[in-house]
Every structure is written in C-alpha cells, then in structure tokens.
mmCIF file of C-alpha atoms in Angstrom:
data_model
loop_
_atom_site.group_PDB
_atom_site.id
_atom_site.type_symbol
_atom_site.label_atom_id
_atom_site.label_comp_id
_atom_site.label_asym_id
_atom_site.label_seq_id
_atom_site.Cartn_x
_atom_site.Cartn_y
_atom_site.Cartn_z
ATOM 1 C CA MET A 1 10.344 -27.366 24.479
ATOM 2 C CA PRO A 2 6.932 -29.229 23.740
ATOM 3 C CA GLU A 3 6.198 -30.571 20.433
ATOM 4 C CA VAL A 4 3.488 -28.647 18.675
ATOM 5 C CA GLY A 5 1.313 -31.006 17.550
ATOM 6 C CA CYS A 6 0.010 -32.799 14.061
ATOM 7 C CA ALA A 7 -0.838 -30.366 11.413
ATOM 8 C CA ALA A 8 -4.860 -31.173 12.026
ATOM 9 C CA ALA A 9 -4.272 -29.131 15.375
ATOM 10 C CA VAL A 10 -1.707 -25.956 13.948
ATOM 11 C CA LEU A 11 -3.801 -25.903 10.718
ATOM 12 C CA SER A 12 -7.252 -26.305 11.689
ATOM 13 C CA PRO A 13 -10.303 -24.527 10.637
ATOM 14 C CA GLY A 14 -10.170 -23.075 14.280
ATOM 15 C CA ALA A 15 -6.479 -21.821 13.889
ATOM 16 C CA GLU A 16 -7.355 -20.745 10.866
ATOM 17 C CA ARG A 17 -10.094 -18.130 12.217
ATOM 18 C CA ARG A 18 -7.758 -17.185 14.707
ATOM 19 C CA CYS A 19 -4.931 -16.481 12.569
ATOM 20 C CA ARG A 20 -7.362 -14.180 10.064
ATOM 21 C CA ALA A 21 -8.301 -12.377 12.861
ATOM 22 C CA ALA A 22 -4.976 -11.652 13.967
ATOM 23 C CA LEU A 23 -3.375 -10.697 10.599
ATOM 24 C CA GLY A 24 -4.191 -7.788 8.709
ATOM 25 C CA GLY A 25 -5.450 -7.379 4.749
ATOM 26 C CA ALA A 26 -3.380 -7.472 2.067
ATOM 27 C CA VAL A 27 -2.273 -4.242 0.772
ATOM 28 C CA ARG A 28 0.054 -3.060 -1.594
ATOM 29 C CA ALA A 29 3.637 -2.945 -1.320
ATOM 30 C CA ALA A 30 7.053 -2.755 -3.563
ATOM 31 C CA ALA A 31 7.489 -6.435 -2.601
ATOM 32 C CA ALA A 32 5.601 -9.171 -1.587
ATOM 33 C CA VAL A 33 6.862 -13.071 -0.347
ATOM 34 C CA LEU A 34 4.598 -15.654 0.490
ATOM 35 C CA VAL A 35 5.035 -17.736 3.831
ATOM 36 C CA PRO A 36 4.229 -21.410 2.753
ATOM 37 C CA LEU A 37 2.216 -23.080 5.210
ATOM 38 C CA CYS A 38 1.836 -26.777 4.917
ATOM 39 C CA SER A 39 2.272 -30.442 6.380
ATOM 40 C CA ARG A 40 5.141 -33.198 5.227
ATOM 41 C CA ARG A 41 4.087 -36.498 6.409
ATOM 42 C CA GLY A 42 1.014 -35.222 8.925
ATOM 43 C CA ARG A 43 3.391 -32.764 10.507
ATOM 44 C CA PRO A 44 3.184 -28.796 9.965
ATOM 45 C CA ALA A 45 6.211 -27.346 8.602
ATOM 46 C CA LEU A 46 6.759 -23.987 6.266
ATOM 47 C CA LEU A 47 8.019 -23.747 2.521
ATOM 48 C CA PHE A 48 11.434 -22.610 1.900
ATOM 49 C CA THR A 49 13.678 -21.750 -0.964
ATOM 50 C CA LEU A 50 17.287 -21.180 -2.077
ATOM 51 C CA ARG A 51 17.393 -18.803 -3.928
ATOM 52 C CA SER A 52 19.979 -19.600 -7.475
ATOM 53 C CA ARG A 53 23.433 -18.302 -7.308
ATOM 54 C CA CYS A 54 22.865 -17.471 -10.723
ATOM 55 C CA LEU A 55 20.988 -14.642 -9.708
ATOM 56 C CA SER A 56 22.455 -11.617 -9.725
ATOM 57 C CA GLY A 57 22.195 -9.085 -6.998
ATOM 58 C CA PRO A 58 22.908 -9.336 -2.819
ATOM 59 C CA HIS A 59 19.737 -11.810 -2.175
ATOM 60 C CA SER A 60 21.332 -15.026 -4.363
ATOM 61 C CA GLY A 61 22.121 -18.256 -2.567
ATOM 62 C CA ASP A 62 20.326 -16.915 0.032
ATOM 63 C CA VAL A 63 16.937 -19.034 1.951
ATOM 64 C CA SER A 64 14.127 -17.160 1.354
ATOM 65 C CA PHE A 65 9.952 -17.178 0.604
ATOM 66 C CA PRO A 66 8.813 -17.579 -3.078
ATOM 67 C CA GLY A 67 8.115 -13.930 -4.044
ATOM 68 C CA GLY A 68 9.544 -10.732 -5.987
ATOM 69 C CA ARG A 69 8.357 -7.329 -6.784
ATOM 70 C CA ARG A 70 5.140 -5.544 -7.287
ATOM 71 C CA ASP A 71 4.119 -5.496 -10.825
ATOM 72 C CA PRO A 72 1.407 -3.382 -12.528
ATOM 73 C CA ALA A 73 -1.069 -5.302 -12.959
ATOM 74 C CA ASP A 74 -1.165 -6.575 -9.576
ATOM 75 C CA ARG A 75 -3.872 -5.686 -7.573
ATOM 76 C CA ASP A 76 -2.307 -5.864 -3.558
ATOM 77 C CA ALA A 77 0.185 -7.944 -1.824
ATOM 78 C CA ALA A 78 -1.388 -11.022 -2.116
ATOM 79 C CA ALA A 79 -1.513 -10.871 -5.956
ATOM 80 C CA THR A 80 2.396 -10.789 -6.207
ATOM 81 C CA ALA A 81 2.858 -13.110 -3.857
ATOM 82 C CA LEU A 82 0.944 -15.485 -6.125
ATOM 83 C CA ARG A 83 1.920 -14.294 -9.106
ATOM 84 C CA GLU A 84 5.535 -15.042 -7.740
ATOM 85 C CA THR A 85 5.167 -18.184 -6.628
ATOM 86 C CA ARG A 86 3.913 -19.490 -9.875
ATOM 87 C CA GLU A 87 6.210 -17.790 -11.645
ATOM 88 C CA GLU A 88 9.037 -19.437 -8.903
ATOM 89 C CA LEU A 89 7.732 -23.206 -7.950
ATOM 90 C CA GLY A 90 4.745 -23.693 -11.090
ATOM 91 C CA LEU A 91 2.212 -23.438 -7.655
ATOM 92 C CA ARG A 92 -1.099 -22.225 -8.657
ATOM 93 C CA LEU A 93 -2.919 -21.147 -5.483
ATOM 94 C CA ARG A 94 -6.763 -19.937 -4.867
ATOM 95 C CA ALA A 95 -6.420 -16.842 -3.195
ATOM 96 C CA GLU A 96 -8.553 -18.737 -0.492
ATOM 97 C CA SER A 97 -5.521 -20.111 0.455
ATOM 98 C CA VAL A 98 -4.350 -16.664 1.731
ATOM 99 C CA TRP A 99 -4.810 -16.130 5.437
ATOM 100 C CA GLY A 100 -3.542 -12.319 5.629
ATOM 101 C CA GLN A 101 -0.780 -10.251 5.248
ATOM 102 C CA LEU A 102 1.860 -10.264 8.353
ATOM 103 C CA ARG A 103 3.332 -6.639 9.211
ATOM 104 C CA ALA A 104 5.301 -5.376 6.282
ATOM 105 C CA LEU A 105 9.079 -5.190 6.858
ATOM 106 C CA PRO A 106 11.816 -3.089 5.086
ATOM 107 C CA ASP A 107 14.164 -5.346 2.799
ATOM 108 C CA GLY A 108 17.825 -5.178 3.390
ATOM 109 C CA VAL A 109 18.523 -5.878 6.671
ATOM 110 C CA ARG A 110 22.129 -6.123 6.348
ATOM 111 C CA ASP A 111 21.256 -2.653 7.354
ATOM 112 C CA ARG A 112 21.399 -0.821 10.319
ATOM 113 C CA GLU A 113 18.312 1.176 9.121
ATOM 114 C CA SER A 114 16.072 -1.922 8.073
ATOM 115 C CA VAL A 115 15.321 -3.865 11.455
ATOM 116 C CA TRP A 116 13.113 -0.772 12.856
ATOM 117 C CA GLY A 117 10.242 -1.600 10.617
ATOM 118 C CA GLN A 118 10.224 -4.766 13.175
ATOM 119 C CA LEU A 119 8.939 -2.814 16.109
ATOM 120 C CA GLY A 120 6.973 -0.498 13.769
ATOM 121 C CA ALA A 121 9.463 2.871 13.078
ATOM 122 C CA LEU A 122 9.964 1.886 9.655
ATOM 123 C CA PRO A 123 12.400 3.808 7.502
ATOM 124 C CA GLU A 124 11.894 6.373 5.052
ATOM 125 C CA ARG A 125 14.246 4.432 2.147
ATOM 126 C CA GLY A 126 14.212 1.455 1.137
ATOM 127 C CA GLN A 127 11.500 -0.565 -0.215
ATOM 128 C CA LEU A 128 8.719 -2.928 2.246
ATOM 129 C CA VAL A 129 8.193 -6.336 1.816
ATOM 130 C CA ALA A 130 5.108 -7.186 2.344
ATOM 131 C CA PRO A 131 5.065 -11.372 3.891
ATOM 132 C CA ILE A 132 1.849 -12.818 2.705
ATOM 133 C CA VAL A 133 0.575 -16.153 5.012
ATOM 134 C CA ALA A 134 -1.107 -19.105 2.628
ATOM 135 C CA ASN A 135 -2.079 -22.968 3.838
ATOM 136 C CA LEU A 136 -0.629 -25.293 1.034
ATOM 137 C CA GLY A 137 -1.888 -27.703 2.263
ATOM 138 C CA PRO A 138 -0.460 -31.547 2.451
ATOM 139 C CA LEU A 139 3.187 -31.497 0.627
ATOM 140 C CA GLU A 140 2.208 -34.971 -0.682
ATOM 141 C CA ASP A 141 -0.581 -33.890 -2.643
ATOM 142 C CA LEU A 142 1.640 -31.109 -4.749
ATOM 143 C CA THR A 143 3.573 -30.888 -7.957
ATOM 144 C CA LEU A 144 6.552 -28.577 -7.605
ATOM 145 C CA THR A 145 7.889 -27.406 -10.893
ATOM 146 C CA PRO A 146 10.730 -24.385 -9.443
ATOM 147 C CA ASN A 147 12.208 -22.321 -12.221
ATOM 148 C CA PRO A 148 15.741 -22.911 -12.360
ATOM 149 C CA ASP A 149 17.195 -19.959 -13.290
ATOM 150 C CA GLU A 150 15.358 -18.709 -9.775
ATOM 151 C CA VAL A 151 15.190 -21.289 -7.276
ATOM 152 C CA GLU A 152 17.667 -23.715 -6.801
ATOM 153 C CA GLU A 153 16.227 -25.836 -4.150
ATOM 154 C CA VAL A 154 12.847 -26.230 -2.563
ATOM 155 C CA PHE A 155 12.889 -27.825 1.651
ATOM 156 C CA THR A 156 10.589 -27.955 4.290
ATOM 157 C CA LEU A 157 11.332 -27.143 8.021
ATOM 158 C CA SER A 158 8.530 -28.534 10.212
ATOM 159 C CA LEU A 159 7.088 -26.547 13.518
ATOM 160 C CA ASP A 160 8.851 -29.036 16.129
ATOM 161 C CA HIS A 161 12.588 -28.456 14.043
ATOM 162 C CA LEU A 162 11.911 -24.558 14.173
ATOM 163 C CA LEU A 163 11.007 -24.553 17.466
ATOM 164 C CA ARG A 164 13.381 -26.255 19.401
ATOM 165 C CA GLU A 165 16.141 -24.297 21.236
ATOM 166 C CA GLU A 166 18.787 -26.074 19.713
ATOM 167 C CA ASN A 167 18.215 -24.925 16.205
ATOM 168 C CA GLN A 168 17.800 -21.363 16.970
ATOM 169 C CA GLY A 169 20.295 -18.615 17.472
ATOM 170 C CA TYR A 170 20.440 -15.307 17.189
ATOM 171 C CA THR A 171 23.059 -12.634 16.221
ATOM 172 C CA HIS A 172 24.102 -9.219 17.692
ATOM 173 C CA PHE A 173 25.517 -6.371 15.868
ATOM 174 C CA ARG A 174 27.190 -3.393 17.514
ATOM 175 C CA THR A 175 26.612 0.106 16.613
ATOM 176 C CA ALA A 176 28.769 3.272 16.576
ATOM 177 C CA GLY A 177 31.367 1.065 19.314
ATOM 178 C CA ARG A 178 28.266 -0.678 21.141
ATOM 179 C CA TYR A 179 25.885 -3.250 21.014
ATOM 180 C CA GLY A 180 23.247 -2.459 18.802
ATOM 181 C CA TYR A 181 20.361 -4.700 18.260
ATOM 182 C CA THR A 182 20.001 -8.473 17.848
ATOM 183 C CA LEU A 183 18.653 -10.894 14.562
ATOM 184 C CA PRO A 184 17.401 -14.448 14.879
ATOM 185 C CA VAL A 185 18.698 -16.896 13.255
ATOM 186 C CA PHE A 186 17.744 -20.508 12.626
ATOM 187 C CA LEU A 187 20.432 -23.277 12.150
ATOM 188 C CA ASN A 188 20.662 -27.196 11.496
ATOM 189 C CA GLY A 189 18.541 -27.994 8.557
ATOM 190 C CA PRO A 190 19.971 -28.041 5.460
ATOM 191 C CA HIS A 191 20.786 -24.628 4.685
ATOM 192 C CA ARG A 192 21.006 -21.272 7.311
ATOM 193 C CA ILE A 193 17.652 -18.980 7.895
ATOM 194 C CA TRP A 194 18.802 -15.531 8.492
ATOM 195 C CA GLY A 195 18.046 -11.556 7.926
ATOM 196 C CA LEU A 196 14.464 -11.019 6.459
ATOM 197 C CA THR A 197 13.503 -14.371 6.191
ATOM 198 C CA ALA A 198 14.380 -15.440 9.460
ATOM 199 C CA ILE A 199 12.812 -12.843 10.797
ATOM 200 C CA ILE A 200 9.169 -13.091 8.664
ATOM 201 C CA THR A 201 9.780 -16.958 10.211
ATOM 202 C CA GLU A 202 10.140 -15.375 13.459
ATOM 203 C CA LEU A 203 6.879 -13.344 12.983
ATOM 204 C CA THR A 204 4.873 -16.681 11.463
ATOM 205 C CA LEU A 205 5.899 -18.809 14.898
ATOM 206 C CA GLU A 206 4.303 -16.343 17.108
ATOM 207 C CA LEU A 207 1.917 -16.486 14.639
ATOM 208 C CA LEU A 208 1.167 -20.221 14.946
ATOM 209 C CA VAL A 209 1.987 -20.853 17.752
ATOM 210 C CA PRO A 210 1.791 -18.001 20.500
ATOM 211 C CA GLY A 211 3.439 -19.038 23.591
ATOM 212 C CA HIS A 212 5.586 -21.892 22.437
ATOM 213 C CA TYR A 213 8.826 -19.300 20.884
ATOM 214 C CA ARG A 214 10.843 -16.896 22.583
ATOM 215 C CA LYS A 215 11.408 -13.950 20.137
ATOM 216 C CA LYS A 216 15.110 -13.442 19.619
ATOM 217 C CA THR A 217 14.949 -9.950 17.821
ATOM 218 C CA ASP A 218 15.833 -6.983 20.070
ATOM 219 C CA VAL A 219 16.472 -3.549 18.788
ATOM 220 C CA PRO A 220 17.114 -1.349 22.479
ATOM 221 C CA SER A 221 15.473 2.556 22.530
ATOM 222 C CA HIS A 222 18.748 3.734 22.498
ATOM 223 C CA SER A 223 19.624 2.420 19.424
ATOM 224 C CA ARG A 224 16.095 3.283 17.542
ATOM 225 C CA ARG A 225 17.524 7.100 18.696
ATOM 226 C CA SER A 226 20.737 7.056 17.079
ATOM 227 C CA ALA A 227 18.953 5.882 13.641
#
C-alpha cells in the first residue's frame, strides 16, 4: 500500500472541497460523533478516544470518537458532535471546521440487525448515530483537556498506519448457522478498533483517500433478506 503523503495533500483546500461535495449536510439524529481529522508531525491522522471504564453501558472501555446523544438545544448533528467534543476533550471547534456528515449508522453493531445501515437499509429499531467529519488542524497547535469521567485516553493513528494491510483485519459473523456478514477491525495501534468506530473509520478512509483502501464490510444479499 503506497503512503498517502503529507497532510498538506490529504487535508489541502482542494481535498476539503472534494470531501465537502461528497458529504451530506448535518441533520438531526438521536446521537452524533465527531470524526476528528488532524495532522501529527505533518502526517494526516485520525484522533480516537478510549472511553472510561467507569462509564456504565456496553461501550465502556471501547475505542470511540467523541460524541453522544443529542441535547434538545442542539440544532443538528454537527452541534451535538461539537458540544460533546467540547465536554469530552475541552476542545472548542468552530463550525467552519466541520466538513459534513457521513451516512448515519445504527448504534450497537454487536447486533445482527445493526449492520444493514452501512448498505442503506436501516433497521426499524435502535438509534441512529451521525458521524460528523471535521478538521482539527495540526495536533501540536491544540490543547486537549480530556474529561477523566468520560475519557481514559486520547491517541491518534496516521492514515498511513490505517492503510497498511497488516494493520487491517475483519471479523466474520454467522447467522442461522451459516456465514452472515463481515465487519472491519483495525489492529496494531494502542488499542483494537472495532464495532461502529471501525465502520466509521472505514467510511472515512474511503472518503479521504479513494482507491487506497480495500473495503472489508460485506453483507451478502441473503443476510439482508433474513434480517
């Protein structure tokens, strides 16, 4: 896999215009996450958080993007993602840093029904999570103050790392005793990236560097018919 080059290319004004044109505008959703693009030592990267193990719920201790449920005062998903990022990381971002919204996905990708959202057939139950893509700029210029009640760790992975095949994996799931579907996993970083965060990471790589990433998500038609 060739290297994707410096942040000046991947996060350039021209690349930003192309990505903005491909993304949708932010709409209301039950929850939203910020997909934080950044650069570290001049290399394009994604910023991740490790959720505190003190949190209740099934996602404690998981790798995630900053985000959470919509507040009644949030005008759209972008407002939710920006507010949650401020609360979790102490980072105040301008609305201009938001490039747009990836397709909304159902939370709880541990469940069979949740995978249909990646292919446009959303389940009737479960909340939708809107991934909001934003550019933080150089990480060296930022001051992060993670909320210890919510965030245990903050780390970045370069796009070059995420695009190397040896750092990419997948998990096959069986349904009704036969092959059901496949979801991506990203390996060899500080923590394993899986579930909804891995799916959003995959969508982000396809957006930023088209043609450089081989998609791992696979949902055969027989699995969708059996949902």
